[in-house]
Tab-separated table of C-alpha atoms in Angstrom:
chain	number	residue	atom	x	y	z
A	18	ILE	CA	98.518	-53.591	34.116
A	19	LEU	CA	98.131	-52.742	30.425
A	20	SER	CA	98.885	-49.076	29.963
A	21	ARG	CA	99.742	-46.422	27.410
A	22	HIS	CA	103.323	-45.224	27.712
A	23	ARG	CA	103.333	-41.446	27.458
A	24	GLY	CA	107.083	-40.924	27.652
A	25	ARG	CA	109.938	-41.798	25.344
A	26	PHE	CA	110.497	-45.464	24.539
A	27	PHE	CA	113.988	-45.081	23.064
A	28	LYS	CA	116.878	-43.573	25.034
A	29	PRO	CA	120.597	-44.039	25.757
A	30	CYS	CA	121.545	-46.574	28.407
A	31	PRO	CA	121.970	-44.795	31.767
A	32	ALA	CA	125.216	-46.685	32.404
A	33	GLY	CA	127.008	-44.008	30.395
A	34	GLN	CA	125.854	-41.110	32.535
A	35	THR	CA	128.456	-39.211	34.537
A	36	ARG	CA	127.895	-39.350	38.305
A	37	GLY	CA	129.964	-36.923	40.332
A	38	ASN	CA	133.486	-37.076	38.921
A	39	VAL	CA	133.059	-40.636	37.669
A	40	ARG	CA	132.189	-41.710	34.167
A	41	ASN	CA	131.691	-45.387	33.504
A	42	ALA	CA	133.372	-47.157	30.611
A	43	CYS	CA	130.304	-47.561	28.399
A	44	CYS	CA	129.464	-49.520	25.235
A	45	ASN	CA	127.196	-47.108	23.315
A	46	TYR	CA	124.074	-49.058	24.191
A	47	PHE	CA	120.475	-47.907	23.757
A	48	ILE	CA	117.361	-49.158	25.482
A	49	VAL	CA	113.670	-49.506	24.709
A	50	ASN	CA	111.308	-49.963	27.639
A	51	PHE	CA	108.308	-52.010	26.507
A	52	ALA	CA	107.375	-52.874	30.105
A	53	SER	CA	108.173	-51.882	33.660
A	54	ASN	CA	108.848	-54.092	36.693
A	55	CYS	CA	109.738	-57.730	37.156
A	56	HIS	CA	108.229	-60.641	39.059
A	57	MET	CA	111.381	-62.772	39.302
A	58	GLU	CA	112.351	-61.711	42.843
A	59	CYS	CA	116.127	-61.505	42.551
A	60	SER	CA	117.307	-60.304	45.929
A	61	TYR	CA	119.909	-57.939	44.431
A	62	CYS	CA	117.621	-56.299	41.844
A	63	TYR	CA	117.764	-52.503	41.816
A	64	LEU	CA	114.142	-52.271	40.644
A	65	GLN	CA	113.037	-52.923	44.251
A	66	THR	CA	113.888	-49.347	45.176
A	67	TYR	CA	114.083	-47.708	41.748
A	68	LEU	CA	110.415	-48.324	40.992
A	69	THR	CA	107.823	-47.240	43.532
A	70	PHE	CA	104.873	-49.429	42.540
A	71	PRO	CA	104.319	-53.178	43.046
A	72	HIS	CA	102.670	-53.947	39.704
A	73	MET	CA	103.823	-55.324	36.365
A	74	VAL	CA	103.096	-52.767	33.634
A	75	ILE	CA	103.042	-53.662	29.932
A	76	TYR	CA	102.849	-50.780	27.478
A	77	ALA	CA	100.185	-51.473	24.892
A	78	ASN	CA	100.873	-48.642	22.408
A	79	ILE	CA	103.337	-50.717	20.445
A	80	GLU	CA	102.729	-48.683	17.277
A	81	ASP	CA	104.289	-45.681	19.028
A	82	LEU	CA	107.261	-47.799	20.080
A	83	PHE	CA	107.928	-48.929	16.508
A	84	SER	CA	107.441	-45.424	15.138
A	85	GLU	CA	109.944	-44.043	17.606
A	86	LEU	CA	112.421	-46.820	16.858
A	87	LYS	CA	112.132	-46.268	13.119
A	88	ASP	CA	112.791	-42.545	13.559
A	89	ALA	CA	115.792	-43.201	15.803
A	90	ILE	CA	117.331	-45.690	13.375
A	91	SER	CA	116.675	-43.551	10.284
A	92	THR	CA	118.362	-40.510	11.841
A	93	ARG	CA	121.540	-42.578	12.451
A	94	PRO	CA	122.012	-44.193	9.022
A	95	SER	CA	125.772	-44.646	9.378
A	96	GLU	CA	125.798	-45.942	12.963
A	97	LEU	CA	125.784	-49.504	14.246
A	98	LEU	CA	123.087	-49.544	16.921
A	99	ARG	CA	122.693	-52.046	19.767
A	100	ILE	CA	119.268	-51.698	21.344
A	101	GLY	CA	118.054	-53.763	24.306
A	102	THR	CA	114.743	-54.185	26.104
A	103	GLY	CA	115.972	-55.483	29.460
A	104	GLU	CA	116.434	-52.360	31.590
A	105	LEU	CA	113.142	-52.141	33.508
A	106	ALA	CA	111.743	-55.613	32.792
A	107	ASP	CA	112.907	-59.047	31.719
A	108	SER	CA	112.813	-59.202	27.920
A	109	LEU	CA	111.185	-62.639	27.659
A	110	ALA	CA	109.697	-63.720	30.996
A	111	LEU	CA	106.185	-62.553	30.066
A	112	ASP	CA	106.485	-63.277	26.359
A	113	PRO	CA	104.142	-66.310	26.454
A	114	LEU	CA	101.444	-63.793	27.441
A	115	THR	CA	102.406	-60.746	25.383
A	116	GLY	CA	104.058	-62.014	22.187
A	117	TYR	CA	106.068	-58.800	22.189
A	118	ALA	CA	109.402	-60.416	21.338
A	119	ALA	CA	108.334	-61.838	17.975
A	120	LEU	CA	107.088	-58.417	16.892
A	121	LEU	CA	110.411	-56.848	17.858
A	122	VAL	CA	112.459	-59.571	16.159
A	123	ASP	CA	110.457	-59.146	12.938
A	124	PHE	CA	110.883	-55.375	13.122
A	125	PHE	CA	114.678	-55.495	13.523
A	126	SER	CA	115.058	-58.077	10.756
A	127	GLU	CA	114.300	-55.279	8.283
A	128	PHE	CA	117.427	-53.293	9.174
A	129	ASP	CA	121.095	-53.875	8.379
A	130	ARG	CA	122.783	-51.716	11.019
A	131	ALA	CA	120.428	-51.953	13.994
A	132	PHE	CA	120.496	-54.931	16.350
A	133	LEU	CA	118.113	-56.021	19.080
A	134	GLU	CA	119.187	-57.662	22.333
A	135	LEU	CA	116.632	-59.651	24.312
A	136	LYS	CA	118.017	-60.142	27.835
A	137	THR	CA	116.405	-62.667	30.167
A	138	LYS	CA	116.663	-64.962	33.171
A	139	SER	CA	113.874	-67.121	31.797
A	140	ASP	CA	113.699	-69.978	29.307
A	141	CYS	CA	110.741	-68.468	27.400
A	142	VAL	CA	112.111	-68.659	23.862
A	143	ASP	CA	109.391	-70.663	22.071
A	144	GLY	CA	107.841	-67.548	20.556
A	145	ILE	CA	110.985	-66.512	18.666
A	146	LEU	CA	112.430	-69.804	17.419
A	147	GLY	CA	110.711	-69.991	14.031
A	148	LEU	CA	111.336	-66.412	12.904
A	149	ASN	CA	113.404	-65.073	10.026
A	150	HIS	CA	115.542	-62.876	12.276
A	151	ARG	CA	118.410	-62.413	9.778
A	152	GLY	CA	120.880	-62.452	12.649
A	153	ARG	CA	119.724	-59.022	13.779
A	154	THR	CA	118.621	-60.218	17.219
A	155	VAL	CA	120.945	-61.392	19.985
A	156	VAL	CA	119.295	-63.446	22.727
A	157	SER	CA	121.195	-63.073	25.985
A	158	TRP	CA	121.059	-64.453	29.489
A	159	SER	CA	122.033	-63.005	32.817
A	160	ILE	CA	123.766	-65.967	34.357
A	161	SER	CA	125.242	-66.885	37.732
A	162	PRO	CA	126.565	-70.026	39.410
A	163	PRO	CA	123.714	-72.350	40.427
A	164	PHE	CA	124.371	-71.604	44.121
A	165	VAL	CA	123.686	-67.899	43.520
A	166	GLN	CA	120.629	-68.646	41.378
A	167	ARG	CA	119.095	-70.944	43.975
A	168	SER	CA	119.774	-68.621	46.903
A	169	ASN	CA	119.117	-65.196	45.388
A	170	GLU	CA	117.267	-65.440	42.042
A	171	HIS	CA	114.109	-66.841	43.517
A	172	LYS	CA	111.611	-67.088	40.639
A	173	THR	CA	113.998	-67.360	37.703
A	174	ALA	CA	114.666	-70.307	35.431
A	175	SER	CA	117.438	-72.611	36.618
A	176	ILE	CA	120.882	-72.198	35.046
A	177	GLU	CA	120.399	-75.541	33.297
A	178	ALA	CA	117.095	-74.332	31.828
A	179	ARG	CA	118.696	-71.080	30.647
A	180	LEU	CA	121.471	-72.996	28.881
A	181	ASP	CA	118.892	-75.321	27.339
A	182	ALA	CA	117.096	-72.250	25.985
A	183	ALA	CA	120.360	-70.769	24.721
A	184	GLU	CA	121.101	-74.015	22.880
A	185	ARG	CA	117.696	-73.902	21.234
A	186	CYS	CA	118.299	-70.326	20.111
A	187	VAL	CA	121.691	-71.250	18.649
A	188	HIS	CA	120.028	-74.066	16.702
A	189	ALA	CA	117.549	-71.468	15.406
A	190	GLY	CA	120.464	-69.386	14.112
A	191	TYR	CA	120.509	-66.660	16.744
A	192	PRO	CA	123.747	-65.244	18.126
A	193	VAL	CA	123.615	-65.413	21.919
A	194	ALA	CA	125.324	-63.533	24.734
A	195	PHE	CA	125.847	-63.876	28.466
A	196	HIS	CA	125.956	-61.342	31.285
A	197	MET	CA	127.779	-62.423	34.439
A	198	ASP	CA	126.346	-59.530	36.333
A	199	PRO	CA	126.472	-59.207	39.251
A	200	LEU	CA	129.571	-61.180	40.108
A	201	ILE	CA	129.100	-62.379	43.678
A	202	HIS	CA	131.980	-62.815	46.118
A	203	TYR	CA	131.700	-65.778	48.516
A	204	GLU	CA	133.871	-68.626	49.750
A	205	SER	CA	133.718	-70.897	46.688
A	206	TRP	CA	133.246	-68.222	44.004
A	207	ARG	CA	136.373	-69.162	42.042
A	208	THR	CA	135.415	-72.806	41.682
A	209	ASP	CA	131.774	-71.991	40.963
A	210	TYR	CA	132.481	-69.396	38.261
A	211	ALA	CA	135.046	-71.667	36.611
A	212	THR	CA	132.461	-74.467	36.537
A	213	LEU	CA	129.852	-72.061	35.146
A	214	ILE	CA	132.159	-70.940	32.331
A	215	ASP	CA	133.026	-74.537	31.452
A	216	GLY	CA	129.326	-75.388	31.448
A	217	ILE	CA	128.497	-72.552	29.055
A	218	TYR	CA	131.157	-73.529	26.542
A	219	ALA	CA	130.304	-77.221	26.831
A	220	ARG	CA	126.828	-76.367	25.512
A	221	ILE	CA	127.275	-73.254	23.365
A	222	PRO	CA	129.790	-72.974	20.489
A	223	ALA	CA	132.212	-70.097	20.959
A	224	ALA	CA	131.395	-68.843	17.456
A	225	SER	CA	127.761	-68.325	18.495
A	226	ILE	CA	128.596	-66.147	21.532
A	227	ALA	CA	128.481	-62.487	20.525
A	228	TRP	CA	129.732	-61.015	23.790
A	229	ILE	CA	130.067	-61.572	27.530
A	230	SER	CA	129.661	-58.718	29.989
A	231	LEU	CA	130.838	-58.623	33.582
A	232	GLY	CA	129.558	-56.462	36.416
A	233	SER	CA	130.102	-56.438	40.144
A	234	LEU	CA	127.470	-56.506	42.873
A	235	ARG	CA	126.325	-52.938	43.452
A	236	MET	CA	123.534	-51.248	45.331
A	237	THR	CA	122.522	-48.013	46.991
A	238	ALA	CA	122.388	-47.784	50.785
A	239	SER	CA	118.585	-47.715	50.669
A	240	GLN	CA	118.561	-50.820	48.502
A	241	GLN	CA	120.845	-52.578	50.971
A	242	GLU	CA	118.389	-51.918	53.784
A	243	HIS	CA	115.476	-52.962	51.590
A	244	MET	CA	117.230	-56.242	50.776
A	245	ARG	CA	117.779	-56.958	54.447
A	246	ARG	CA	114.079	-56.542	55.130
A	247	ARG	CA	112.758	-58.449	52.104
A	248	PHE	CA	115.378	-61.202	51.985
A	249	PRO	CA	116.674	-61.699	55.529
A	250	GLY	CA	118.307	-64.982	54.539
A	251	SER	CA	120.463	-63.448	51.801
A	252	PHE	CA	124.158	-63.016	52.507
A	253	LEU	CA	124.569	-60.335	49.821
A	254	PRO	CA	123.785	-57.154	51.807
A	255	ARG	CA	126.056	-58.378	54.602
A	256	GLY	CA	129.155	-58.416	52.382
A	257	GLU	CA	132.095	-56.041	52.744
A	258	LEU	CA	130.661	-53.256	50.610
A	259	VAL	CA	132.056	-49.723	50.471
A	260	ALA	CA	130.677	-46.509	49.029
A	261	CYS	CA	132.113	-45.629	45.621
A	262	GLU	CA	132.345	-42.223	43.980
A	263	ASP	CA	129.035	-42.694	42.180
A	264	GLY	CA	127.279	-43.257	45.514
A	265	LYS	CA	126.779	-46.998	45.082
A	266	LEU	CA	128.064	-49.688	47.399
A	267	ARG	CA	130.438	-52.219	45.855
A	268	TYR	CA	133.078	-54.681	46.972
A	269	PHE	CA	136.482	-53.178	47.752
A	270	HIS	CA	138.197	-52.230	44.505
A	271	PRO	CA	140.976	-54.881	44.791
A	272	ILE	CA	138.306	-57.564	45.285
A	273	ARG	CA	136.376	-56.417	42.216
A	274	VAL	CA	139.473	-56.251	40.078
A	275	SER	CA	140.634	-59.711	41.167
A	276	MET	CA	137.208	-61.184	40.372
A	277	PHE	CA	137.088	-59.576	36.938
A	278	ARG	CA	140.617	-60.723	36.121
A	279	TYR	CA	139.958	-64.268	37.279
A	280	VAL	CA	136.724	-64.663	35.302
A	281	ILE	CA	138.256	-63.144	32.175
A	282	GLU	CA	141.267	-65.439	32.435
A	283	ARG	CA	139.014	-68.494	32.704
A	284	ILE	CA	136.953	-67.385	29.712
A	285	ARG	CA	140.097	-66.752	27.649
A	286	GLU	CA	141.353	-70.234	28.436
A	287	VAL	CA	138.421	-71.774	26.554
A	288	ASP	CA	137.710	-68.916	24.125
A	289	PRO	CA	140.748	-66.700	23.424
A	290	ARG	CA	138.747	-64.521	21.024
A	291	ALA	CA	135.824	-63.876	23.360
A	292	SER	CA	134.494	-60.328	23.289
A	293	ILE	CA	134.355	-59.276	26.967
A	294	TYR	CA	133.536	-55.948	28.564
A	295	THR	CA	132.681	-54.600	32.002
A	296	CYS	CA	129.389	-52.867	32.778
A	297	MET	CA	128.740	-50.082	35.312
A	298	GLU	CA	132.420	-49.820	36.190
A	299	SER	CA	134.708	-46.818	35.964
A	300	SER	CA	137.453	-46.216	33.423
A	301	ASN	CA	139.955	-46.746	36.253
A	302	THR	CA	138.580	-50.239	36.901
A	303	TRP	CA	138.772	-51.015	33.167
A	304	ARG	CA	142.463	-50.034	33.146
A	305	LYS	CA	143.180	-52.234	36.166
A	306	VAL	CA	141.331	-55.199	34.668
A	307	PHE	CA	142.410	-55.040	31.024
A	308	GLY	CA	145.742	-53.264	31.409
A	309	GLU	CA	144.840	-50.415	29.048
A	310	PRO	CA	142.429	-47.467	28.867
A	311	PRO	CA	138.905	-48.278	27.733
A	312	PRO	CA	138.018	-47.620	24.099
A	313	SER	CA	135.549	-44.888	23.303
A	314	GLU	CA	131.860	-45.743	23.612
A	315	LYS	CA	131.491	-45.925	19.842
A	316	GLU	CA	134.626	-48.043	19.393
A	317	LEU	CA	133.498	-50.537	22.023
A	318	GLY	CA	129.928	-50.686	20.737
A	319	ASP	CA	131.055	-51.141	17.138
A	320	SER	CA	133.526	-53.876	18.122
A	321	LEU	CA	130.727	-55.826	19.821
A	322	VAL	CA	128.457	-55.562	16.789
A	323	GLN	CA	131.281	-56.692	14.513
A	324	MET	CA	131.203	-60.014	16.346
A	325	ILE	CA	127.804	-60.788	14.826
A	326	LEU	CA	128.112	-59.237	11.374
């Protein structure tokens, strides 16, 4: 559906919102929703219960989007801004039809302190490869071990295809990033995540990787039931999940912490300077994982941007 968006395009990432007595360690991220819904059928996707309509919606009033972005950037002249489009839709999966990404890349190339992140599980990068992006766009991939992709990311590009696309973007001068989110706990997870990390760094130079984020599997109780109905073959909603203070179900805290620590250790072995952060996790989890309190939102966000300046 092509529609006019009548709300705000630009807003802070909801990951930083306080829920109950819990505030997540956040990275000062902002989002722009150019579309709503996704056709990729990942069994763990929160959009299944967050959105209440079955259609793909693309917002056609792009002039309003750019006007709002320009106002937001101009009112923060001294800030380093990271702005992503991947909250309610994949940033690139429909780009062969819409051409939206090239317009966004061109727009952000005009600014020195505002940076775009295009987050995808596709390999649809042809439309952005020949652009003069000035390094102001980071192309990122949500990425999982191939076993998880094949069993739970049903209509996404293969992990090999995503890495092929990332290589092409690096050759076009883009910084790239990776989001290992959600981390999935199963019998061979250690071996599979180690192999995934080795595979990334075998293809992508460490100097081209702007950041890597980590998040654990999480869902609401209603989403868990929805997953069981829609994807009866998935093992994810049958895991040992417990209710956390923000109302979401996650793995037991010691399991989450051990997974984060293991993945970070493996990344550090091949890239000691990697910029790594956790997403949608509490300050307490950050302390357990990194051994120190989380930086402020601004400090963390600025440190990530510094990796690509």
